[in-house]
Coordinates of C-alpha atoms and ligand atoms in Angstrom, one line a residue:
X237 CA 249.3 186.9 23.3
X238 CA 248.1 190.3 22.4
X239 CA 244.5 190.5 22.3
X240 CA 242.8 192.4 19.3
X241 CA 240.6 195.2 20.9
X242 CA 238.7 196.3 18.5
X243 CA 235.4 195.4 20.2
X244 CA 232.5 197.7 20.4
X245 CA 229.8 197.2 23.2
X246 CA 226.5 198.5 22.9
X247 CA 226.0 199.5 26.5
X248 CA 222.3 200.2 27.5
X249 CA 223.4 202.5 30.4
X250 CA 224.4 204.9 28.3
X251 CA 222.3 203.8 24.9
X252 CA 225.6 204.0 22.8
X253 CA 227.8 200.9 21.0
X254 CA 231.8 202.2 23.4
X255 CA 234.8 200.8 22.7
X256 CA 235.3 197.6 25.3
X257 CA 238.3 198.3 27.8
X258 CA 238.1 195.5 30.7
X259 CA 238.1 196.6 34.3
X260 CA 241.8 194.3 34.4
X261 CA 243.4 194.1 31.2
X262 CA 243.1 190.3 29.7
X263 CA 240.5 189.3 32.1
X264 CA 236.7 189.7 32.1
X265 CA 233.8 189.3 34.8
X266 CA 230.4 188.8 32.8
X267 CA 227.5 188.0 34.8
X268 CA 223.9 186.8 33.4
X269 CA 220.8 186.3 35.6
X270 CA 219.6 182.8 34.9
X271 CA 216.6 181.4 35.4
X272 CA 214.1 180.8 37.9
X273 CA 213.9 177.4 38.1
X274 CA 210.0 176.4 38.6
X275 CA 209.0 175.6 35.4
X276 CA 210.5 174.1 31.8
X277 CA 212.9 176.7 30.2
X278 CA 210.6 178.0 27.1
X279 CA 212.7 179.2 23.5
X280 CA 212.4 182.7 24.6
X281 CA 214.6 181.8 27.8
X282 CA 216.6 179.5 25.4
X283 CA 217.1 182.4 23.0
X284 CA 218.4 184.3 25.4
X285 CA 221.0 182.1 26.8
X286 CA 222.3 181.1 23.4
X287 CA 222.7 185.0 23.0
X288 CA 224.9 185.6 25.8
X289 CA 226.7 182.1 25.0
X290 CA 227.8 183.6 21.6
X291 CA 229.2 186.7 23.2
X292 CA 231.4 184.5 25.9
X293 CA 232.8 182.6 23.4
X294 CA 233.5 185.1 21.3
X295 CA 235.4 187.1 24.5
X296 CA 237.3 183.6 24.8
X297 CA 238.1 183.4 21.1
X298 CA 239.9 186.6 21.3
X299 CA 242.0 185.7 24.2
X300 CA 240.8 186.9 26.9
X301 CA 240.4 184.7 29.9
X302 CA 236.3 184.9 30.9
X303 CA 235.0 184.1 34.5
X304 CA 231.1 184.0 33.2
X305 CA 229.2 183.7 36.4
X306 CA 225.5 182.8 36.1
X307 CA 223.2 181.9 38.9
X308 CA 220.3 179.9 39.8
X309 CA 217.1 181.8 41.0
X310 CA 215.9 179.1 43.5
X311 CA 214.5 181.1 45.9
X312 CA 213.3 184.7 46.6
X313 CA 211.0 185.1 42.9
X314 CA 208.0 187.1 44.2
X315 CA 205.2 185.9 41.9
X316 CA 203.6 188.8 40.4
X317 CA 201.7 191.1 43.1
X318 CA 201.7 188.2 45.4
X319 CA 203.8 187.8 48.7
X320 CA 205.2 184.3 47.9
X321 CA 208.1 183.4 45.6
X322 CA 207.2 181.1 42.8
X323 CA 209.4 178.1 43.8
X324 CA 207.2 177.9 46.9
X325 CA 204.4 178.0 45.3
X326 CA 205.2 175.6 42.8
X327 CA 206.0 173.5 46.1
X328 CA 202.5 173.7 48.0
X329 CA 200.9 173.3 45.3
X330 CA 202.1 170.4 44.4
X331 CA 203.0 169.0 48.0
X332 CA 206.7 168.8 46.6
X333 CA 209.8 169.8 48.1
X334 CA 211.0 173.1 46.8
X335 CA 214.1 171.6 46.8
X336 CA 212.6 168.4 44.2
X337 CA 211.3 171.3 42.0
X338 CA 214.1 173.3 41.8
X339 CA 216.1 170.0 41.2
X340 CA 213.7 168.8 38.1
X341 CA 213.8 172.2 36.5
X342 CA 217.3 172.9 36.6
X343 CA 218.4 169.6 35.5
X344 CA 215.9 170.4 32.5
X345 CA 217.5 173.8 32.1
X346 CA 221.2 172.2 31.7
X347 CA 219.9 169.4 29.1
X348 CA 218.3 172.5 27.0
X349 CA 221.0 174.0 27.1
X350 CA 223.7 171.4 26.1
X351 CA 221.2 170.1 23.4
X352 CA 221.4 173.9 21.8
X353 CA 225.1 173.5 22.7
X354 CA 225.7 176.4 24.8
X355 CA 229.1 176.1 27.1
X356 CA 228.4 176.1 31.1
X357 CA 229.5 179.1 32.9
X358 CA 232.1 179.1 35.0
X359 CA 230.4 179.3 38.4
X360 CA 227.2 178.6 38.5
X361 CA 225.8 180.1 42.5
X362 CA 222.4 179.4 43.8
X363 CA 220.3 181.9 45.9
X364 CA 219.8 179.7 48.4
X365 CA 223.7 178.8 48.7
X366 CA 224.0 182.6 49.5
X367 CA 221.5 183.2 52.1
X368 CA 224.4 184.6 54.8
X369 CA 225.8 186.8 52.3
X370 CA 222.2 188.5 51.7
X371 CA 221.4 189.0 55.4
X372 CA 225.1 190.6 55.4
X373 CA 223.7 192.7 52.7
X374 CA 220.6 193.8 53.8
X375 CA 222.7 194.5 57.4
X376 CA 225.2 196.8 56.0
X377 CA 222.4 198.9 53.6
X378 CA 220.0 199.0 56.7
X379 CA 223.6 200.6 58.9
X380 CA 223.9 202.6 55.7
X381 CA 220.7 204.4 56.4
X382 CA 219.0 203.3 52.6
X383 CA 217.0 200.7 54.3
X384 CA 214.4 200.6 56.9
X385 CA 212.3 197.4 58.6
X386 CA 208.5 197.6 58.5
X387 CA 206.7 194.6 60.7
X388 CA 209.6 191.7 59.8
X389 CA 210.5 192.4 55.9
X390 CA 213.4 194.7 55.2
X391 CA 212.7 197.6 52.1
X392 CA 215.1 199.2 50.1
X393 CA 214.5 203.5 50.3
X394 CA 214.5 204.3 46.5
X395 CA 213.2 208.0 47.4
X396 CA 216.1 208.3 49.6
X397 CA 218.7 206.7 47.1
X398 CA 217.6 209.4 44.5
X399 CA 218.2 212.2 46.6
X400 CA 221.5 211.4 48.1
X401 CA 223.1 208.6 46.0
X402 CA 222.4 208.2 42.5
X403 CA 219.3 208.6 39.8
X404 CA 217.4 205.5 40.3
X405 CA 216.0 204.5 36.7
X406 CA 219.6 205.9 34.9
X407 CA 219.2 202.5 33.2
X408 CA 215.6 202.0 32.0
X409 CA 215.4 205.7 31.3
X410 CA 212.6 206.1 34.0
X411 CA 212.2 208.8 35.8
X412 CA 211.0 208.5 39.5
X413 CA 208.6 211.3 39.4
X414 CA 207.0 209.2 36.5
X415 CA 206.7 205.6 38.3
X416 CA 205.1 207.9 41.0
X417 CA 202.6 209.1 39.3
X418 CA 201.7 205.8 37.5
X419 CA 201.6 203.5 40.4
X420 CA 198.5 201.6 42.0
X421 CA 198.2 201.0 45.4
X422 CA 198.8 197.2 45.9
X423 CA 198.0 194.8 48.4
X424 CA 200.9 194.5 51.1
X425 CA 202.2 198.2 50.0
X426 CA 201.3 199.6 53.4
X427 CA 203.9 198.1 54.5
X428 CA 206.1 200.5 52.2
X429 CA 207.2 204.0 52.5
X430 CA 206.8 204.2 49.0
X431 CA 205.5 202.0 46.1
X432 CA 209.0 201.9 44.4
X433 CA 211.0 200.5 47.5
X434 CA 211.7 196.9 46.9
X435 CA 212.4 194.1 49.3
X436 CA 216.0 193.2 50.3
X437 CA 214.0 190.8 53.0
X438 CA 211.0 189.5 53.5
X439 CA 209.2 187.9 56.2
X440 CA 207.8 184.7 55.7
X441 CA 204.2 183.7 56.3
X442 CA 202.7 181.2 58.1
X443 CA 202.4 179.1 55.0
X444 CA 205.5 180.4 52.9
X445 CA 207.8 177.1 52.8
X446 CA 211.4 178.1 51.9
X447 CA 212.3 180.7 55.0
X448 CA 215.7 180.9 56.9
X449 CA 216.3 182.8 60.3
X450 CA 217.5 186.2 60.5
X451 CA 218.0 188.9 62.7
X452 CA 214.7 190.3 61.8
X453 CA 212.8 186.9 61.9
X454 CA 212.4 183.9 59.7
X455 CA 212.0 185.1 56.1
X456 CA 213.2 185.0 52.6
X457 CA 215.6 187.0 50.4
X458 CA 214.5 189.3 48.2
X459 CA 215.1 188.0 44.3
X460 CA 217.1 191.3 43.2
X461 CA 219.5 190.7 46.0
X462 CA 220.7 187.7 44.9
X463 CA 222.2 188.9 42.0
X464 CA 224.3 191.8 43.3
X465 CA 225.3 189.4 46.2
X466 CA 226.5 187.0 43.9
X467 CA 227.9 188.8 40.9
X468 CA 230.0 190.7 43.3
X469 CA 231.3 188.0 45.6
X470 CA 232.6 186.4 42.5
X471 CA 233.2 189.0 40.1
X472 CA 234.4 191.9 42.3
X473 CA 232.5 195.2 43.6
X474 CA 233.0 196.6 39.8
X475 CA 232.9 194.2 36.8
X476 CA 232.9 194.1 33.0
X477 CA 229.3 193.2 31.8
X478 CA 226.0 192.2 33.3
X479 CA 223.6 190.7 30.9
X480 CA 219.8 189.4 30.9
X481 CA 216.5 190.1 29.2
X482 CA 215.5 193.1 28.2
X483 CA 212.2 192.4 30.4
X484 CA 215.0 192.3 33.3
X485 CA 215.9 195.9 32.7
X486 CA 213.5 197.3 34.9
X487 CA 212.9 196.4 37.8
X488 CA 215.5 194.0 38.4
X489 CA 218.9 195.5 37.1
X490 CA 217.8 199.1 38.2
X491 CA 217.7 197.8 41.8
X492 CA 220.6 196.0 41.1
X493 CA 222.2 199.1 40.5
X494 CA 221.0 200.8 43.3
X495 CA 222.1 198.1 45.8
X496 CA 225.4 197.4 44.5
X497 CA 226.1 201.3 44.5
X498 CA 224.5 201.5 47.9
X499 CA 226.9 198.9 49.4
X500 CA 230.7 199.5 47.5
X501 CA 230.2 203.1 46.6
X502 CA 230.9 202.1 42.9
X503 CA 228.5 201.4 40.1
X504 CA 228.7 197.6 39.5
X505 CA 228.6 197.1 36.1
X506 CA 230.6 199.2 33.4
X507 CA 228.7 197.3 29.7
X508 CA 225.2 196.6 30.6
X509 CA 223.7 194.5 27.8
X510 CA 220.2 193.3 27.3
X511 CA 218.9 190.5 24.9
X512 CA 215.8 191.3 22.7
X513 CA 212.9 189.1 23.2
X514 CA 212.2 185.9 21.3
X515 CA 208.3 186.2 19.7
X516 CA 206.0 184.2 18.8
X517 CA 202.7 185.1 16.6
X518 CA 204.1 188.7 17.3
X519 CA 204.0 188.6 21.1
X520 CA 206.2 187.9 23.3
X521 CA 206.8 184.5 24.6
X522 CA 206.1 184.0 27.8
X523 CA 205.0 181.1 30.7
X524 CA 202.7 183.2 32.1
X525 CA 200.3 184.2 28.9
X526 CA 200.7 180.5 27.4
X527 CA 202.1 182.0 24.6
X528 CA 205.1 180.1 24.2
X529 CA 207.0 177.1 23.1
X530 CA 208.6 174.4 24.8
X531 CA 212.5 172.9 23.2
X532 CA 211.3 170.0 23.2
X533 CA 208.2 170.5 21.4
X534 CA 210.1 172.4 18.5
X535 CA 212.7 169.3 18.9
X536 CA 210.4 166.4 18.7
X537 CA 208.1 168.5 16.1
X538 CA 205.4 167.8 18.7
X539 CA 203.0 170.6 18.9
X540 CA 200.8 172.2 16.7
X541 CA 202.4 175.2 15.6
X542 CA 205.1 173.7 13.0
X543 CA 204.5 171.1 10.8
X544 CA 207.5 169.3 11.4
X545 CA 210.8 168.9 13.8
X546 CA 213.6 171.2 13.7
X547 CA 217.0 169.8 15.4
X548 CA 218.2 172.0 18.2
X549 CA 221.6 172.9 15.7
X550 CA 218.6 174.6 13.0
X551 CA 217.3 176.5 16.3
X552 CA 220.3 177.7 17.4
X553 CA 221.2 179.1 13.6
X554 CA 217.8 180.3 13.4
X555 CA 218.3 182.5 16.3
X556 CA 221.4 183.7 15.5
X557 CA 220.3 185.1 12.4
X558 CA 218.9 188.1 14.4
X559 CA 221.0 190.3 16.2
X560 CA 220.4 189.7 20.1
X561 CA 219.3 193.4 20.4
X562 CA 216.7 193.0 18.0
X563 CA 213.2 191.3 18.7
X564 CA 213.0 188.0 16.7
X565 CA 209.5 185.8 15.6
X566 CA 209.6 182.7 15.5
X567 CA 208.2 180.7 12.6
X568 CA 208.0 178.0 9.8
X569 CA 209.4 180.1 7.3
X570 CA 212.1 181.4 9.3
X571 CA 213.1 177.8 10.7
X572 CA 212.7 176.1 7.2
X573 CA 215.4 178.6 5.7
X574 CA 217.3 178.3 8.7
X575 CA 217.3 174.6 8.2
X576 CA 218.3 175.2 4.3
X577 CA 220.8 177.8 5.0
X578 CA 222.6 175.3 7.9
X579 CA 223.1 172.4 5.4
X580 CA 224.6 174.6 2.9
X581 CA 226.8 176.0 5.2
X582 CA 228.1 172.5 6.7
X583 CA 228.2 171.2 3.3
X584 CA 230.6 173.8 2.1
X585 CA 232.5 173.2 5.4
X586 CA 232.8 169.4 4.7
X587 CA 233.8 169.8 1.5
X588 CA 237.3 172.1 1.7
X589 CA 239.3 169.0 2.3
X590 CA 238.4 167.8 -1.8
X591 CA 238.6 171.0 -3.4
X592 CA 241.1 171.3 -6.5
X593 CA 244.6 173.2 -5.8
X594 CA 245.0 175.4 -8.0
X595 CA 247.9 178.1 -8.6
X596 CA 246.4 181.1 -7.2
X597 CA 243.2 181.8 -5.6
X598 CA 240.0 183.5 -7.0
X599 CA 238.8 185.6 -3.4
X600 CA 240.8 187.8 -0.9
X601 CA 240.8 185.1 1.8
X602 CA 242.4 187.1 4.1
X603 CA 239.8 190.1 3.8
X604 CA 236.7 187.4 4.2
X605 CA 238.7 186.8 7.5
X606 CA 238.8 189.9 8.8
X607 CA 235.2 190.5 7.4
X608 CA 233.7 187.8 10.3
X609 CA 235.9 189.4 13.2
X610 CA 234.4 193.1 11.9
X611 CA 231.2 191.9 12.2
X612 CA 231.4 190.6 15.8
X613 CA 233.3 193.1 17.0
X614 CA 230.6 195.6 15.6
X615 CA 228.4 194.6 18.9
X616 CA 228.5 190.7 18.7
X617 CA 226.6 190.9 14.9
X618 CA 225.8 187.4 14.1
X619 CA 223.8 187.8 11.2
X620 CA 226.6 189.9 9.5
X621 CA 228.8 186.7 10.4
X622 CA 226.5 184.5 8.7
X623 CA 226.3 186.5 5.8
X624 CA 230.0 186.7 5.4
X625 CA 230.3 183.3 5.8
X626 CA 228.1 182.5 3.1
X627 CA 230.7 185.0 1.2
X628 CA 233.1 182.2 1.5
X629 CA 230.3 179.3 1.2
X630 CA 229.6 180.8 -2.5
X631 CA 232.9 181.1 -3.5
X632 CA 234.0 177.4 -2.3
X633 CA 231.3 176.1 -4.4
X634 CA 232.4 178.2 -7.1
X635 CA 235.6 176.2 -7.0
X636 CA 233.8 172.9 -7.0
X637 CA 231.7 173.6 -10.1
X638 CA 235.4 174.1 -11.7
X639 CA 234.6 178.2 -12.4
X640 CA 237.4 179.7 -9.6
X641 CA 240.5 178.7 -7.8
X642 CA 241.6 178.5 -4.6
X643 CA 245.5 177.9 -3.5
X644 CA 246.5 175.0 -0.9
X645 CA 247.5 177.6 1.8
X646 CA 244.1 179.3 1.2
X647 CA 242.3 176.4 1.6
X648 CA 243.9 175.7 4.7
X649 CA 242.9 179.4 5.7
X650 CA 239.3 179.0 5.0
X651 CA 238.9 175.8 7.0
X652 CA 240.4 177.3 10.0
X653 CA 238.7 180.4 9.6
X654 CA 234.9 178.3 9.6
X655 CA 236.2 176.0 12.1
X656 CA 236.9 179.0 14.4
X657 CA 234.0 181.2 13.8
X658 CA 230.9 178.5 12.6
X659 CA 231.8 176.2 15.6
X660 CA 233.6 177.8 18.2
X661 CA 232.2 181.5 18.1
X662 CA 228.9 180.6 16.9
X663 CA 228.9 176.7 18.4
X664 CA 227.2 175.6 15.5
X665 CA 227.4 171.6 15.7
X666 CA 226.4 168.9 14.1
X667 CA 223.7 166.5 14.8
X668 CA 222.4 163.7 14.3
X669 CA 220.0 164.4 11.4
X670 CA 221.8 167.2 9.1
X671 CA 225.3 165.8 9.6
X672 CA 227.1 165.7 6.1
X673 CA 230.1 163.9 7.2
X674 CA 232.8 162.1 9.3
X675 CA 231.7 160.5 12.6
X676 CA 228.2 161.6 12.2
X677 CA 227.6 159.6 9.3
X678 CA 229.5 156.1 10.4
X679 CA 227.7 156.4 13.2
X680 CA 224.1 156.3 11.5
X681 CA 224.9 153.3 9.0
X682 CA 226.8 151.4 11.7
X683 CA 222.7 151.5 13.7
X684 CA 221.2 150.7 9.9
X685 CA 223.7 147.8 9.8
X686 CA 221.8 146.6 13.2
X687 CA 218.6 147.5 12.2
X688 CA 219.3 145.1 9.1
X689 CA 220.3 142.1 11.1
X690 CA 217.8 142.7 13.6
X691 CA 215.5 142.9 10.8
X692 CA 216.6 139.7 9.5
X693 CA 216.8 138.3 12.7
X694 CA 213.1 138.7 13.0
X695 CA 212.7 137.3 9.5
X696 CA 214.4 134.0 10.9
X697 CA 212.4 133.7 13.9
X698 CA 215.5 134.4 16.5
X699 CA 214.2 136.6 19.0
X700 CA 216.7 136.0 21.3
X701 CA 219.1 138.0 18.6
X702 CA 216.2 140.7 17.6
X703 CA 215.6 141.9 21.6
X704 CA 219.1 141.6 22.3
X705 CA 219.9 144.3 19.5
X706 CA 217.0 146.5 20.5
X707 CA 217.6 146.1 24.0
X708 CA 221.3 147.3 24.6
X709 CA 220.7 149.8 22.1
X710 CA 218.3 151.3 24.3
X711 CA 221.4 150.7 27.0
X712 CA 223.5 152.8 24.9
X713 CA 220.2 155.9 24.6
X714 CA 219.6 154.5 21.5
X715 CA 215.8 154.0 21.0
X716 CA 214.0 151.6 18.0
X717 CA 211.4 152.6 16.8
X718 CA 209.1 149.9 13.9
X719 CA 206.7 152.1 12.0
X720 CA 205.0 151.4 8.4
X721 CA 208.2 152.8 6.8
X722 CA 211.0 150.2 8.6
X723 CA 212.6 150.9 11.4
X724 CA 213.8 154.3 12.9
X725 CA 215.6 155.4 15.8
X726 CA 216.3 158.1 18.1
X727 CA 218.2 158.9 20.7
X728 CA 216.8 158.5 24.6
Ligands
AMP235 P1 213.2 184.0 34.0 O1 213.4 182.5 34.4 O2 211.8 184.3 33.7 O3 213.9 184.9 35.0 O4 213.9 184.2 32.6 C1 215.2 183.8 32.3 C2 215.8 184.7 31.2 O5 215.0 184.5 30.0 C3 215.8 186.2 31.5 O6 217.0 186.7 31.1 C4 214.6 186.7 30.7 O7 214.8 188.1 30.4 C5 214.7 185.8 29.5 N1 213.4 185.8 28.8 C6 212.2 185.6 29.2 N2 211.3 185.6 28.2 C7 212.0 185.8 27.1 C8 211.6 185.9 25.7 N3 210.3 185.8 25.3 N4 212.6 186.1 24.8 C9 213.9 186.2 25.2 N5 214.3 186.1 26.5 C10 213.3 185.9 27.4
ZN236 ZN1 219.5 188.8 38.1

């Protein structure tokens, strides 16, 4: 099948939208740093993964067959100025096993993420499943002459990169003699040539839990490591597109770039692309501040910023009607149109099937369709999409209210068309709540059918009947809930 190329990449290496050629035609290596798993994924996390999810299914709508690699920070997370990783901490604190945190958080990370209906990647490596490959690392950069030891922890020479290798801050636009300049002295640092080297091993403290042997000692990896270890091993020494955070752009993809360059000779990624940051009350949100908001708080309408729930299909439109590179706030107003703007969509959608054939058709059908592949091809624009789409939501309720015409083949056209690029490319879905239509909705009276016989049930004095109805429902996830409305349910 030949692929339409068309696609324009803004990459931030070189702060320009390029035209998007694949290291091997057909095929593309994207990598995304995922999280660090030692706490609940907030929306700004979420925001970000829905942002690169969007752009690999766009990649695998046009054809092209995606390996989307995106790894699990389980180990090697310095937190903040301090000299222990934040799984570990997490862990003594606690008097867990790292191990039992990283297991609760990343099962809470995939739930999030189904719920907002993201696809999983393709691989999905831990750090701590690539320990050997990081000590192979840090070896063959120390052999290189860009490392040097100092008292058991293994530093990356970023004065000694920029002289003979490559400019280090090409990608954040820093310059060295800056970050110089601006730097504290910091606890530990003595330990450092200089205050920009950064750890490719550290040595692990009396108290630091998660530590593996080495030939320089029992330590840890450091976190930047993993992530040119792993994107390489799967992706190869040069690959199409590396993505995160814009928060992410300096340090962590800066060293990235210094250590993949350092070990293959070759700069590592060719489309850098970061995601704008998700805000809320204008700053950005963020575990460490407070400021932030939990999925299931916005799912459950359980907290005290919004006045009601918003299902995790609104949150996911709501977010794609910013464009990734640009900041987004989140808030009532915003979530309430987005709530208003979904329905309409989806009940346009559901509704092609029963519109009128008439003789010709009142709209360039074929124009609206190339219309939503313009838009994501100009740099993975999502709100352009939507907007286009509601092109065609307005003119299909036109032909409902009788005032324009639409042919059979068109029709046929236009379903595709939103089929392909509100579900597939966008992964808009239906749920439980806003569902118009079809399964969704035989679904939801089939449970009102059972709340009505358990209801009379009760009425008749058969409890046997009554708990048996709420109890395998709540077999099946399905939970009962009496209140002074009637009954309601929701799902486990
Ligand atoms: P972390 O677990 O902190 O490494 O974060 C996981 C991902 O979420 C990274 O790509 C971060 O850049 C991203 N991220 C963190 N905070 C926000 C935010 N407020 N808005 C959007 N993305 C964020
Ligand atoms: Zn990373």
């Amino acid at each position: 099948m030949e692929i339409r190329n068309k696609l324009q990449i803004y990459n931030s290496l070189s702060g320009k939208k390029e035209t998007f050629v694949p290291v091997v035609p057909g095929h593309i290596g994207m990598y995304v740093c995922g999280p660090t798993v030692y706490s609940n994924v907030h929306l700004g996390n979420v925001r970000t993964f829905i942002s690169f999810d969007v752009i690999y299914r766009y990649l695998k709508f046009l054809g092209y067959k995606v390996r989307y690699v995106r790894n699990i920070t389980d180990a090697g997370h310095l937190e903040d100025d301090s000299e222990e990783d934040k799984i570990s901490k997490k862990a003594r604190l606690q008097k867990l096993e790292p191990m039992e945190i990283v297991q609760e958080y990343t099962i809470d990370f995939h739930r999030v993420l189904d719920l907002v209906n993201n696809l999983p990647p393709s691989i999905e490596p831990t750090a701590t499943g690539h320990i050997i490959e990081q000590i192979e690392a840090t070896k063959e950069i120390l052999d290189k002459g860009y490392a040097y030891e100092s008292n058991g922890s293994i530093y990356f020479d970023v004065l000694k990169y920029n002289e003979e290798v490559d400019t280090y801050g090409k990608l954040s636009g820093r310059r060295i003699e800056e970050m110089i300049a601006n730097t504290r002295e910091l606890e530990g640092q003595d330990e450092k040539r200089n205050p920009q080297d950064f750890a490719l091993w550290k040595k692990a403290k009396p108290q630091h839990i998660m530590r593996w042997p080495s030939p320089w000692g029992e330590g840890f990896p450091g976190w930047h490591l993993e992530c040119t270890v792993m994107s390489t091993k799967y992706l190869g020494e040069q690959f199409d597109i590396h993505g995160g955070g814009m928060d992410l752009k300096f340090p962590h993809h800066e060293c990235e770039i210094a250590q993949g360059k350092t070990l293959n000779e070759v700069d590592p990624v060719k489309y850098w692309m970061h995601a704008n940051m998700l805000t809320l009350n204008g700053k950005k949100m963020s575990k460490s501040t407070g400021n932030y908001l939990l999925p299931n708080e916005i799912f459950s309408g359980n907290n005290k910023i919004l006045s009601k729930a918003y299902s995790p299909a609104v949150v996911r439109f709501s977010m794609l009607q910013a464009h990734y590179r640009n900041m987004l706030d989140l808030s009532e107003d915003a979530l309430q149109a987005a709530e208003k703007g979904y329905k309409r969509l989806m009940e346009a959608i559901d509704s092609i099937d029963a519109l009128p054939e008439g003789s010709k058709s009142d709209f360039e059908v074929d124009q609206w369709i190339e219309s939503l592949y313009e838009a994501m091809d100009d740099d993975f624009n999502t709100p352009i999409l939507i907007a286009n789409l509601f092109e065609g939501v307005k003119f299909i309720n036109q032909v409902k209210s009788g005032k324009a015409q639409i042919t059979k083949e068109d029709k046929e056209k236009m379903k595709k068309a939103f089929n392909d690029f509100a579900f597939e490319v966008l992964g808009l879905h239906k749920s439980q709540q806003e569902s118009g239509g079809g399964k969704n909705q035989a679904f939801d009276k089939v449970i009102q059918l059972l709340i009505d016989m358990r209801n009379q049930a009760r009425a008749e004095k058969n409890w046997a009947l009554s708990d048996k109805i709420r109890d395998e429902l709540a077999e099946y996830g399905v939970i009962l809930k009496d209140g002074k409305d009637g009954t309601t349910y929701s799902f486990k």
